[in-house]
CSV table of C-alpha atoms in Angstrom, one decimal:
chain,number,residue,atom,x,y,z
A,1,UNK,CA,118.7,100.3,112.0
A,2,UNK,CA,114.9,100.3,112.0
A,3,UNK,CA,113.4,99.5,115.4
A,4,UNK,CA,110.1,97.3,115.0
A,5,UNK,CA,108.0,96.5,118.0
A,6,UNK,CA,105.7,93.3,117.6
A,7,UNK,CA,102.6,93.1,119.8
A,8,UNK,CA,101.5,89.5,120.8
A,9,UNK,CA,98.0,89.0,121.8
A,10,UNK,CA,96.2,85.5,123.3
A,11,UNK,CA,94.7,84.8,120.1
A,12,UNK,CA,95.3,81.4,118.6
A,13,UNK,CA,97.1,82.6,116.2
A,14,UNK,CA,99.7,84.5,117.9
A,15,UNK,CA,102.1,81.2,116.7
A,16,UNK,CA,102.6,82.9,114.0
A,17,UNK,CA,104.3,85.7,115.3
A,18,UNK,CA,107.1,83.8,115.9
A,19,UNK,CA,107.9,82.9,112.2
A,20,UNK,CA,107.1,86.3,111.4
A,21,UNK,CA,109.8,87.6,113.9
A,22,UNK,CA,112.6,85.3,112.1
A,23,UNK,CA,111.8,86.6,109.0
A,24,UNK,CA,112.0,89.7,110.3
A,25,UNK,CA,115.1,89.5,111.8
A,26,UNK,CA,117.0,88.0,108.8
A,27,UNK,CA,115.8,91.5,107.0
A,28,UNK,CA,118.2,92.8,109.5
A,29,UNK,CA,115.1,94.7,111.7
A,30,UNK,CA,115.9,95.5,115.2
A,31,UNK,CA,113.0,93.4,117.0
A,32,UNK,CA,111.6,93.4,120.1
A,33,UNK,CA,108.1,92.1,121.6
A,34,UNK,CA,105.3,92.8,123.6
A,35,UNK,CA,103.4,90.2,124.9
A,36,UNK,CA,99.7,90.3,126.7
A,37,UNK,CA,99.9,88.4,130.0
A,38,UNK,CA,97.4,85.6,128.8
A,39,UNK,CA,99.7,85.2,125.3
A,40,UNK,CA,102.5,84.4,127.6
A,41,UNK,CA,100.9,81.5,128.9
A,42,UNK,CA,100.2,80.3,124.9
A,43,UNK,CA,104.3,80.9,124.0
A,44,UNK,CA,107.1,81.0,126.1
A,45,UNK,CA,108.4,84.9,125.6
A,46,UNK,CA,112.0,83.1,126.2
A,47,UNK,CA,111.3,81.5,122.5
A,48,UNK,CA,110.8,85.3,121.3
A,49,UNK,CA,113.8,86.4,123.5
A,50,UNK,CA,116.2,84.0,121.5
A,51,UNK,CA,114.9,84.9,118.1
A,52,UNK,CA,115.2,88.6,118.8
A,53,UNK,CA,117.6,89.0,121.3
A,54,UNK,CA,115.6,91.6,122.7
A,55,UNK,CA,114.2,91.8,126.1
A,56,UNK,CA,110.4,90.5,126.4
A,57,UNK,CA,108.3,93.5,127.7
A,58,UNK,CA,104.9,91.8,129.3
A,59,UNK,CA,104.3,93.4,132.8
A,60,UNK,CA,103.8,97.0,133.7
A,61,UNK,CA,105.9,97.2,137.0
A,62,UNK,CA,109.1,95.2,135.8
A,63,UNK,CA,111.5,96.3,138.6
A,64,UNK,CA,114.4,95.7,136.4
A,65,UNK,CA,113.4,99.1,134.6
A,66,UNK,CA,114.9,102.5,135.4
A,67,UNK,CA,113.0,104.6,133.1
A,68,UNK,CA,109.3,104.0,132.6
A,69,UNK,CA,109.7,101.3,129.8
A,70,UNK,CA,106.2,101.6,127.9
A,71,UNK,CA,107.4,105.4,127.2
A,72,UNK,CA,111.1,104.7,126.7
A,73,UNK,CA,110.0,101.3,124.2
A,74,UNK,CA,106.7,103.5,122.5
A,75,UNK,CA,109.5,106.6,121.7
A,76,UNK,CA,112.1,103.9,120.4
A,77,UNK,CA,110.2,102.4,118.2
A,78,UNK,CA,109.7,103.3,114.7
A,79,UNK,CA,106.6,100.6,113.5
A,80,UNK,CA,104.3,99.0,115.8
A,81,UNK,CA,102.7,95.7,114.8
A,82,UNK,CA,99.8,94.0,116.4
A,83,UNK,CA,100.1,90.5,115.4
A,84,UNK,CA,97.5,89.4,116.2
A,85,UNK,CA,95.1,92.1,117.7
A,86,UNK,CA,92.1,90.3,119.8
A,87,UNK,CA,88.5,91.8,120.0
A,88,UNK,CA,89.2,93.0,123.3
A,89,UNK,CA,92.3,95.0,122.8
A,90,UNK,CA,91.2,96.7,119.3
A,91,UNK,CA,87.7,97.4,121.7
A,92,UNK,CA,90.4,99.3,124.7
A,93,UNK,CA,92.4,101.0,122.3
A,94,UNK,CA,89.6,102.5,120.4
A,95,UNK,CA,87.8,103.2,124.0
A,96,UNK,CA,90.9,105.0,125.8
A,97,UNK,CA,91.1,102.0,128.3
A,98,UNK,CA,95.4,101.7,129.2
A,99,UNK,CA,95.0,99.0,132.3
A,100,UNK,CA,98.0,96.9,131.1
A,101,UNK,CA,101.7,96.8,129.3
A,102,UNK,CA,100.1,96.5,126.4
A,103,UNK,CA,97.6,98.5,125.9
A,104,UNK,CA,99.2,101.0,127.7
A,105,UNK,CA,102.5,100.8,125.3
A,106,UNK,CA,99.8,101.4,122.2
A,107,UNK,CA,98.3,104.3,123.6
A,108,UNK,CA,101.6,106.2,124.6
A,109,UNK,CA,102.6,105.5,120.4
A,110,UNK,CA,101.7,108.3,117.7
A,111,UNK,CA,99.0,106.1,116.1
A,112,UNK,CA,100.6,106.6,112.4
A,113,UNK,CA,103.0,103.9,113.7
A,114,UNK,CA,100.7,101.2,114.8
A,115,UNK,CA,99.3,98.6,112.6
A,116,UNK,CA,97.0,96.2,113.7
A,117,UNK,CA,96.4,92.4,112.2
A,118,UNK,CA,93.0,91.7,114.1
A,119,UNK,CA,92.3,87.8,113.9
A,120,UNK,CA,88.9,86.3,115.4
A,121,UNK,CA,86.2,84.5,115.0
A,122,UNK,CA,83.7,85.2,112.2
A,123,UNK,CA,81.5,86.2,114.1
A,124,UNK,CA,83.3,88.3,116.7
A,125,UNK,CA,85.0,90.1,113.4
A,126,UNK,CA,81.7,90.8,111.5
A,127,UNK,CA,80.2,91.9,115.1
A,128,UNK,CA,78.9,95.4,114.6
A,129,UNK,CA,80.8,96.9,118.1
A,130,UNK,CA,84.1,95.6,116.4
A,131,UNK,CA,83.4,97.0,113.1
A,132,UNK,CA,82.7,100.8,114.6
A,133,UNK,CA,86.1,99.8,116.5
A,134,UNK,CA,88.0,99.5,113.7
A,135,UNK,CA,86.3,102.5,111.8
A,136,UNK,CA,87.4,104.7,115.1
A,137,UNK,CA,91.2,103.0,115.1
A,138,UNK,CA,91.2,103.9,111.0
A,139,UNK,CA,89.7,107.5,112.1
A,140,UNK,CA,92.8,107.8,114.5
A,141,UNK,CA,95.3,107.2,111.8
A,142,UNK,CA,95.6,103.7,112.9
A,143,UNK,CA,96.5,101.4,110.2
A,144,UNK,CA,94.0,98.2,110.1
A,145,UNK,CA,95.4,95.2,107.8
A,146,UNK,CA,91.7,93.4,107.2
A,147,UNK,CA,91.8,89.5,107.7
A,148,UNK,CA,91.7,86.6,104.7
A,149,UNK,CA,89.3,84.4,104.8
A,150,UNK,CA,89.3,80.7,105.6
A,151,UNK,CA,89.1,77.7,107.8
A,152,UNK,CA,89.7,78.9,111.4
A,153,UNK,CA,90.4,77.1,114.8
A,154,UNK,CA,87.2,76.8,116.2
A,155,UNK,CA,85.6,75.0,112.7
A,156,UNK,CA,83.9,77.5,111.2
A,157,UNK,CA,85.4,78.4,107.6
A,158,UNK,CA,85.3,82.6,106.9
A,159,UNK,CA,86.9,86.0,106.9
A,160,UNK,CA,88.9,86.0,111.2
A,161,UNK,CA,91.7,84.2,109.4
A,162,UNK,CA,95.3,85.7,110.2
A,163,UNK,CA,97.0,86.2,106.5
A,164,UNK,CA,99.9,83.8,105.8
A,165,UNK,CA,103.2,84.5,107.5
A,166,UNK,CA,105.0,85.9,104.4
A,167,UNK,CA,102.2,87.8,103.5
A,168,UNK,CA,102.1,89.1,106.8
A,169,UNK,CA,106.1,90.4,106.3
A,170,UNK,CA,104.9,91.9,102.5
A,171,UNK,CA,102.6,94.0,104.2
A,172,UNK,CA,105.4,95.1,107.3
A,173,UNK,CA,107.9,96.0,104.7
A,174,UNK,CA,105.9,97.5,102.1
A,175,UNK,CA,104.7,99.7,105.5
A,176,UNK,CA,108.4,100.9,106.4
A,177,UNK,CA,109.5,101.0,102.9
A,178,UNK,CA,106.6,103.4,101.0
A,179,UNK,CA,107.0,106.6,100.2
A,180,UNK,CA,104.9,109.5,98.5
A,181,UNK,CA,107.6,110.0,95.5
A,182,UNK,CA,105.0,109.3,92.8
A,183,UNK,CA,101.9,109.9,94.4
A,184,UNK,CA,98.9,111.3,92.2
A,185,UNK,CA,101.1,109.9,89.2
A,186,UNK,CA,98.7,107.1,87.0
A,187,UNK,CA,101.1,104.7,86.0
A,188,UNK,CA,99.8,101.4,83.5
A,189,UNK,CA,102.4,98.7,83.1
A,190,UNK,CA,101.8,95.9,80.9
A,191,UNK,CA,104.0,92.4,81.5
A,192,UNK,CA,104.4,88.9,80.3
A,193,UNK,CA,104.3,87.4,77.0
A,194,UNK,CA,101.2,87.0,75.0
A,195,UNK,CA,100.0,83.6,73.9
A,196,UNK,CA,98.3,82.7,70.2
A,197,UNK,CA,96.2,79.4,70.8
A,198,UNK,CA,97.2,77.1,67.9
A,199,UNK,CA,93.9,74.6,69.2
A,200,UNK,CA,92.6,74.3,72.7
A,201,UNK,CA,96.2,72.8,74.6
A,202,UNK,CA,99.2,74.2,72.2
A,203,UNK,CA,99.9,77.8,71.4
A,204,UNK,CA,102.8,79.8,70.4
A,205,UNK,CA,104.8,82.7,72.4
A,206,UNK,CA,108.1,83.6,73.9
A,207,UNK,CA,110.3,83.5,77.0
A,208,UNK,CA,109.4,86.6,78.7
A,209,UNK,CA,108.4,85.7,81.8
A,210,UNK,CA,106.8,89.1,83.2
A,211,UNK,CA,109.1,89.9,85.6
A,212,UNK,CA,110.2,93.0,84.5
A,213,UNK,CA,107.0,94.3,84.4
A,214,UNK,CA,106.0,93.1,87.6
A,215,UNK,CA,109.1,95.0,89.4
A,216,UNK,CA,108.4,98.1,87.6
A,217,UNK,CA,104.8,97.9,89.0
A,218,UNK,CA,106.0,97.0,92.9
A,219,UNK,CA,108.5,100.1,93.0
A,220,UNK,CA,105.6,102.4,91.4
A,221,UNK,CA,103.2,100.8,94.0
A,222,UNK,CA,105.6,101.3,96.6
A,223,UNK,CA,106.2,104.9,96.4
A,224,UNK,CA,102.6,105.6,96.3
A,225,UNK,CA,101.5,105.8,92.3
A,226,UNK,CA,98.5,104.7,91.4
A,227,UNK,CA,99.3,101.5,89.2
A,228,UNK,CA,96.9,99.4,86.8
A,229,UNK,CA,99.0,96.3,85.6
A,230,UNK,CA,97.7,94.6,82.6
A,231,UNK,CA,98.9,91.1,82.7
A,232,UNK,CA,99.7,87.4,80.7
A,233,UNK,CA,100.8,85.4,83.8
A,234,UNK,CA,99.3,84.5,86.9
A,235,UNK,CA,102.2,82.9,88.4
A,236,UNK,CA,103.9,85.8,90.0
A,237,UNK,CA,102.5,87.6,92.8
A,238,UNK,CA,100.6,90.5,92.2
A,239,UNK,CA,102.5,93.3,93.9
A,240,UNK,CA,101.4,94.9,97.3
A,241,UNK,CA,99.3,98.3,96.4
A,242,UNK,CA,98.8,97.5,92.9
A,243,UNK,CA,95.2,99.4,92.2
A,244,UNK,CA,93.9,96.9,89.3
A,245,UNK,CA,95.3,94.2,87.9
A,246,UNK,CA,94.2,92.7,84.3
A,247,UNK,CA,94.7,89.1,83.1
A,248,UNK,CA,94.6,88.6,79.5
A,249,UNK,CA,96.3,86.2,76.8
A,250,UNK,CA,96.5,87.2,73.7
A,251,UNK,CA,97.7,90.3,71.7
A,252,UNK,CA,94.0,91.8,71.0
A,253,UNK,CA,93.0,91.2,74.2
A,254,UNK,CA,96.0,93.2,75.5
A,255,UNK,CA,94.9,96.3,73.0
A,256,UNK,CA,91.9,96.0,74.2
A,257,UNK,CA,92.8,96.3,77.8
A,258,UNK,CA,95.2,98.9,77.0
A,259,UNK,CA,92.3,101.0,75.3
A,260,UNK,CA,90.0,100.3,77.7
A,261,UNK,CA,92.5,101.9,80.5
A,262,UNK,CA,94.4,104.5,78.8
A,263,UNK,CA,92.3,107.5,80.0
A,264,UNK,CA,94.2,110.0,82.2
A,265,UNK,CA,97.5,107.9,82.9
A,266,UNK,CA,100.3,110.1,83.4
A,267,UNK,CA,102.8,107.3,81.9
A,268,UNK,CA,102.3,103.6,80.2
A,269,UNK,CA,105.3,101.2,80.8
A,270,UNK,CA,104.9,98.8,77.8
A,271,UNK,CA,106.9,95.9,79.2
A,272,UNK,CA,105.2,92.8,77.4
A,273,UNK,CA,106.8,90.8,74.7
A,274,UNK,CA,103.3,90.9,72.0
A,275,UNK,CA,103.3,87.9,69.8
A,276,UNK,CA,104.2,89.6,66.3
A,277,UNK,CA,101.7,86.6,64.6
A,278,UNK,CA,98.6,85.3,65.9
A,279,UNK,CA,96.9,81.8,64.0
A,280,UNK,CA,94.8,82.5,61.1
A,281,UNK,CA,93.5,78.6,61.1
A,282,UNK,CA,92.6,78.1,64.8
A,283,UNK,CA,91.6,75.0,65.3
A,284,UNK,CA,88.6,74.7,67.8
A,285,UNK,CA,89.2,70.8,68.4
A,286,UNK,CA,92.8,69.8,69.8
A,287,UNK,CA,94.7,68.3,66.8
A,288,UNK,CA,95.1,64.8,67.1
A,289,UNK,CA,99.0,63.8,66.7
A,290,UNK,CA,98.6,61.8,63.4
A,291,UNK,CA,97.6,65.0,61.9
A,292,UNK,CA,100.6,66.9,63.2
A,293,UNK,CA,103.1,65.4,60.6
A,294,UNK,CA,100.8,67.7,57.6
A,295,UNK,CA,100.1,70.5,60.0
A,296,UNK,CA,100.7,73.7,58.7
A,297,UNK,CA,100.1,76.7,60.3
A,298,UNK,CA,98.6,80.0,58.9
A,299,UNK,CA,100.0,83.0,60.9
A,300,UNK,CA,98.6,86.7,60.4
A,301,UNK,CA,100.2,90.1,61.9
A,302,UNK,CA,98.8,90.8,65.4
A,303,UNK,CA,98.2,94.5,65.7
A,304,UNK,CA,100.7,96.6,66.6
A,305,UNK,CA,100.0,97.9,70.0
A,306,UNK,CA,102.8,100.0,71.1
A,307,UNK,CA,102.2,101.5,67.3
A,308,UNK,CA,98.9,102.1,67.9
A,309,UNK,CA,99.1,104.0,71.2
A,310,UNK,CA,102.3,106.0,69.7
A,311,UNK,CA,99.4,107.4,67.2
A,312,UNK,CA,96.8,108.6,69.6
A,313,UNK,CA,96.5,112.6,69.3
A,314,UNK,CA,96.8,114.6,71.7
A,315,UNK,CA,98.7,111.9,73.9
A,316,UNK,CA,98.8,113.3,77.3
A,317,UNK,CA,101.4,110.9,78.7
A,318,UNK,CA,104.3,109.4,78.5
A,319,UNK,CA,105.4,106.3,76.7
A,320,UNK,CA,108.0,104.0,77.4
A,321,UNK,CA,108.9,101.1,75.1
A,322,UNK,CA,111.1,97.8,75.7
A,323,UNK,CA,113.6,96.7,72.8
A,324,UNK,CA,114.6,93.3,73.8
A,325,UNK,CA,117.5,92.7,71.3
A,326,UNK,CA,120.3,90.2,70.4
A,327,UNK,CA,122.4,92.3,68.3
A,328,UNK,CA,123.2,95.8,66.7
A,329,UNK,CA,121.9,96.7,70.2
A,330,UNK,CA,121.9,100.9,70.0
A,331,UNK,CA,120.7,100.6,66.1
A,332,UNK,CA,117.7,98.8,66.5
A,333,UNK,CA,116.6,100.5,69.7
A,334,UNK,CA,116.7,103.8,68.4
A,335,UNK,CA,115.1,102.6,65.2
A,336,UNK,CA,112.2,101.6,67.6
A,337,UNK,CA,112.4,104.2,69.0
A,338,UNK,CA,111.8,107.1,66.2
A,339,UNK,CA,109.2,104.8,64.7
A,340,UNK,CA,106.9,104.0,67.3
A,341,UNK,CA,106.9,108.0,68.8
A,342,UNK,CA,108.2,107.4,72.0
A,343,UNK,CA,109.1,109.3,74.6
A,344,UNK,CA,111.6,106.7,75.9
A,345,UNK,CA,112.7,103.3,75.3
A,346,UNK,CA,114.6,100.2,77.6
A,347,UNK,CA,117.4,98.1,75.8
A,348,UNK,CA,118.0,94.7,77.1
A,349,UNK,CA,120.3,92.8,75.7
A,350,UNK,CA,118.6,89.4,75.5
A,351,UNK,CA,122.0,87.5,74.5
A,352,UNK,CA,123.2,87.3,77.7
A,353,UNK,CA,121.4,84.4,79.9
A,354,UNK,CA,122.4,85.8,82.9
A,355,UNK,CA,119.8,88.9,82.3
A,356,UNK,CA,116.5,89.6,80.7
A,357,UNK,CA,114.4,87.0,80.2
A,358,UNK,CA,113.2,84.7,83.0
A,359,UNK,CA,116.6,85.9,84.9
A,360,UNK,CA,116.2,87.6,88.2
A,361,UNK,CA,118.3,90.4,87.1
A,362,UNK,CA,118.8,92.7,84.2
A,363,UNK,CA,120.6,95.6,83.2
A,364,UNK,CA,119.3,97.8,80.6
A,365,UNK,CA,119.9,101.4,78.6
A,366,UNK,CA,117.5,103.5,78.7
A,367,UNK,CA,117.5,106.5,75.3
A,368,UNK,CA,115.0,108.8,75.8
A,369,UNK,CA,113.7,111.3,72.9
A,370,UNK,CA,117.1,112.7,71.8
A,371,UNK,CA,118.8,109.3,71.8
A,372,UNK,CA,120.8,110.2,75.0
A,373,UNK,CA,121.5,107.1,76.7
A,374,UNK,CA,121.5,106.2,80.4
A,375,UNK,CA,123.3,103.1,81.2
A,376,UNK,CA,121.7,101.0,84.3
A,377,UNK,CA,124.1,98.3,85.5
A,378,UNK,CA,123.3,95.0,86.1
A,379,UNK,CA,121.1,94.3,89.3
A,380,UNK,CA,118.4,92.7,91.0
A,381,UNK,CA,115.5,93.6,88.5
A,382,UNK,CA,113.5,95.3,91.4
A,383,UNK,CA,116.7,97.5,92.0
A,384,UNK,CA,117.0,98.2,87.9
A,385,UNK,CA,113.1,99.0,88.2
A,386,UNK,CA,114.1,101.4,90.7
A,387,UNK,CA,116.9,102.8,88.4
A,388,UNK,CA,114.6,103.2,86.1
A,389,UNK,CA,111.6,105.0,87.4
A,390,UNK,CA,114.0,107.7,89.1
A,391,UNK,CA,115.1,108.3,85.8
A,392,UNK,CA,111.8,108.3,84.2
A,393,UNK,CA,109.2,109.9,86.5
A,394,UNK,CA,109.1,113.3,87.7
């Protein structure tokens, strides 16, 4: 089990380290909590004590201690989090000063483990002694997790603000889950379905709902790839350490993103369901319903984009294709395959409702040049994302 210490500071929003804690603890992390003296006066540490079931660790001579507990608790844990770190105590770690549990716990960890959340006052964050502060903590190897911006305690509106409580737990466990597997790799991932504006409210498209694509570009992210996402929907949360992310709408403005971001990828995950038509007879007014009844729609080819990039010479990288079919599964993959050049291609099997489309899970067959096939069984479409990458990327 992974041992995570959480350090509590007087700020005002150290409530939040509670909810973070829960959450924390129903991922099944071994919790415990250090509190500042003045922070135990804001929250009872027997609130963190029940959430945790951990001991409290707040004063420096606890008699109830053998060993000397700031050593024992900064050797037993494996991440440190500072939620949320105060002006003062980012200014007496970066200064050497150890003159409580705290501080002195921090400065007894290897730095690489400690990751501070400083909250503050606009003012006290954009101070110029705090800044060189945190550029000396980030010099260390400390790991600094900048505030958001907002409206704060004391009134004023600006950046100080603690993030949100779950986006405070994305950033913990994309911290004890990275890895280095696919670092220096250039990965571009495409996701979503394209829409073709009929007038200026209706279009066409499909049921992809990008999140396929949106796995595939988490797991890259989270071993360390450097990951552009090109993207139809901003409904799903762009994954932690995602690089640069694109929104676009139509087919031609996904070629053109494409184009415009193909140099020097090592591999291009084309995960988006392209509309195969676009409207030739757009209508720049919204049709008015008692013309609908002799509406008739012109329709023209979009281009061709995974056909397109297959033709580029020299291509330098791999490319990876998606058949989303409903029948003669195997045939019309490998068909796709040999005609569009590519180095490897995903069957889902769209017929199932339980998978694919708008489904949390999927399982797919991946072929790669030869037409071998490598079955992945149905999962959690981050863990088939996994599957898939390890089977991909090397």
């Amino acid at each position: 089990m992974i041992n995570i210490t959480i350090g509590v500071t007087s700020g005002i929003a150290c409530y939040k380290a509670l909810d973070v804690c829960s959450k924390l603890k129903k991922l099944n992390f071994n919790i415990t909590v250090v509190m500042s003296e003045k922070a135990s006066k804001l929250i009872s540490p027997l609130l963190f004590q029940s959430l945790t079931q951990n001991k409290v660790y707040i004063d420096m001579f606890d008699n109830d201690e053998i060993k000397v507990s700031h050593i024992e608790l900064a050797k037993n844990s494996d991440f440190v989090f500072i939620i949320s770190a105060t002006y003062n105590l980012i200014g007496k770690i970066a200064n050497g000063i150890a003159d409580d549990f705290m501080s002195t716990f921090i400065s007894a960890c290897n730095p690489k483990k400690v990751t501070f959340f400083p909250a503050m006052n606009t003012n006290m964050y954009l101070n110029p002694i705090l800044q060189d502060n945190l550029e000396k903590l980030t010099k260390y190897n400390y790991t600094i997790i900048k505030p958001v911006s907002g409206l704060l305690a004391c009134g004023d509106n600006g950046i100080g603000k603690l993030p949100d409580v779950d986006d405070i737990v994305d950033e913990i466990t994309f911290i004890i889950n990275k890895t280095y597997k696919y670092e220096n790799k250039k990965i571009l991932i495409t996701a979503g379905g394209t829409i073709e504006n009929i007038d200026p409210v209706r279009y066409i498209s499909n049921k992809s709902s990008g999140k396929m694509g949106y796995s595939i570009a988490k797991i890259s992210a989270l071993n360390s790839a450097e990951v552009t996402l090109i993207s139809t929907t901003k409904t799903l949360k762009v994954p932690k350490g995602v690089n640069k992310v694109i929104y676009v709408n139509n087919a031609n403005e996904m070629y053109d993103a494409v184009m415009d971001n193909i140099q020097n990828i090592d591999y291009m995950f084309m995960v988006a369901a392209v509309s195969d038509f676009r409207i030739k007879n757009y209508s720049e007014n919204k049709i008015k319903k008692n013309d609908l009844k002799d509406l008739k729609l012109d329709l023209e080819l979009n281009v061709d984009i995974l056909k397109k990039i297959s033709e580029i010479k020299p291509r330098n990288f791999k490319l990876i294709g998606f058949a989303a079919e409903s029948h003669d599964f195997v045939e019309n993959a490998t068909k796709k395959l040999e005609s569009k050049n590519l180095d490897y291609i995903i069957l889902n099997d769209i017929s199932k409702s339980t998978i694919g489309f708008n489904s949390d899970n999927n399982k797919v067959v991946i072929f790669n040049k030869d037409k071998n096939m490598i079955d992945i069984k149905e999962n959690n479409k981050e863990i088939v994302a996994k599957d898939i990458l390890d089977n991909i990327i090397f």
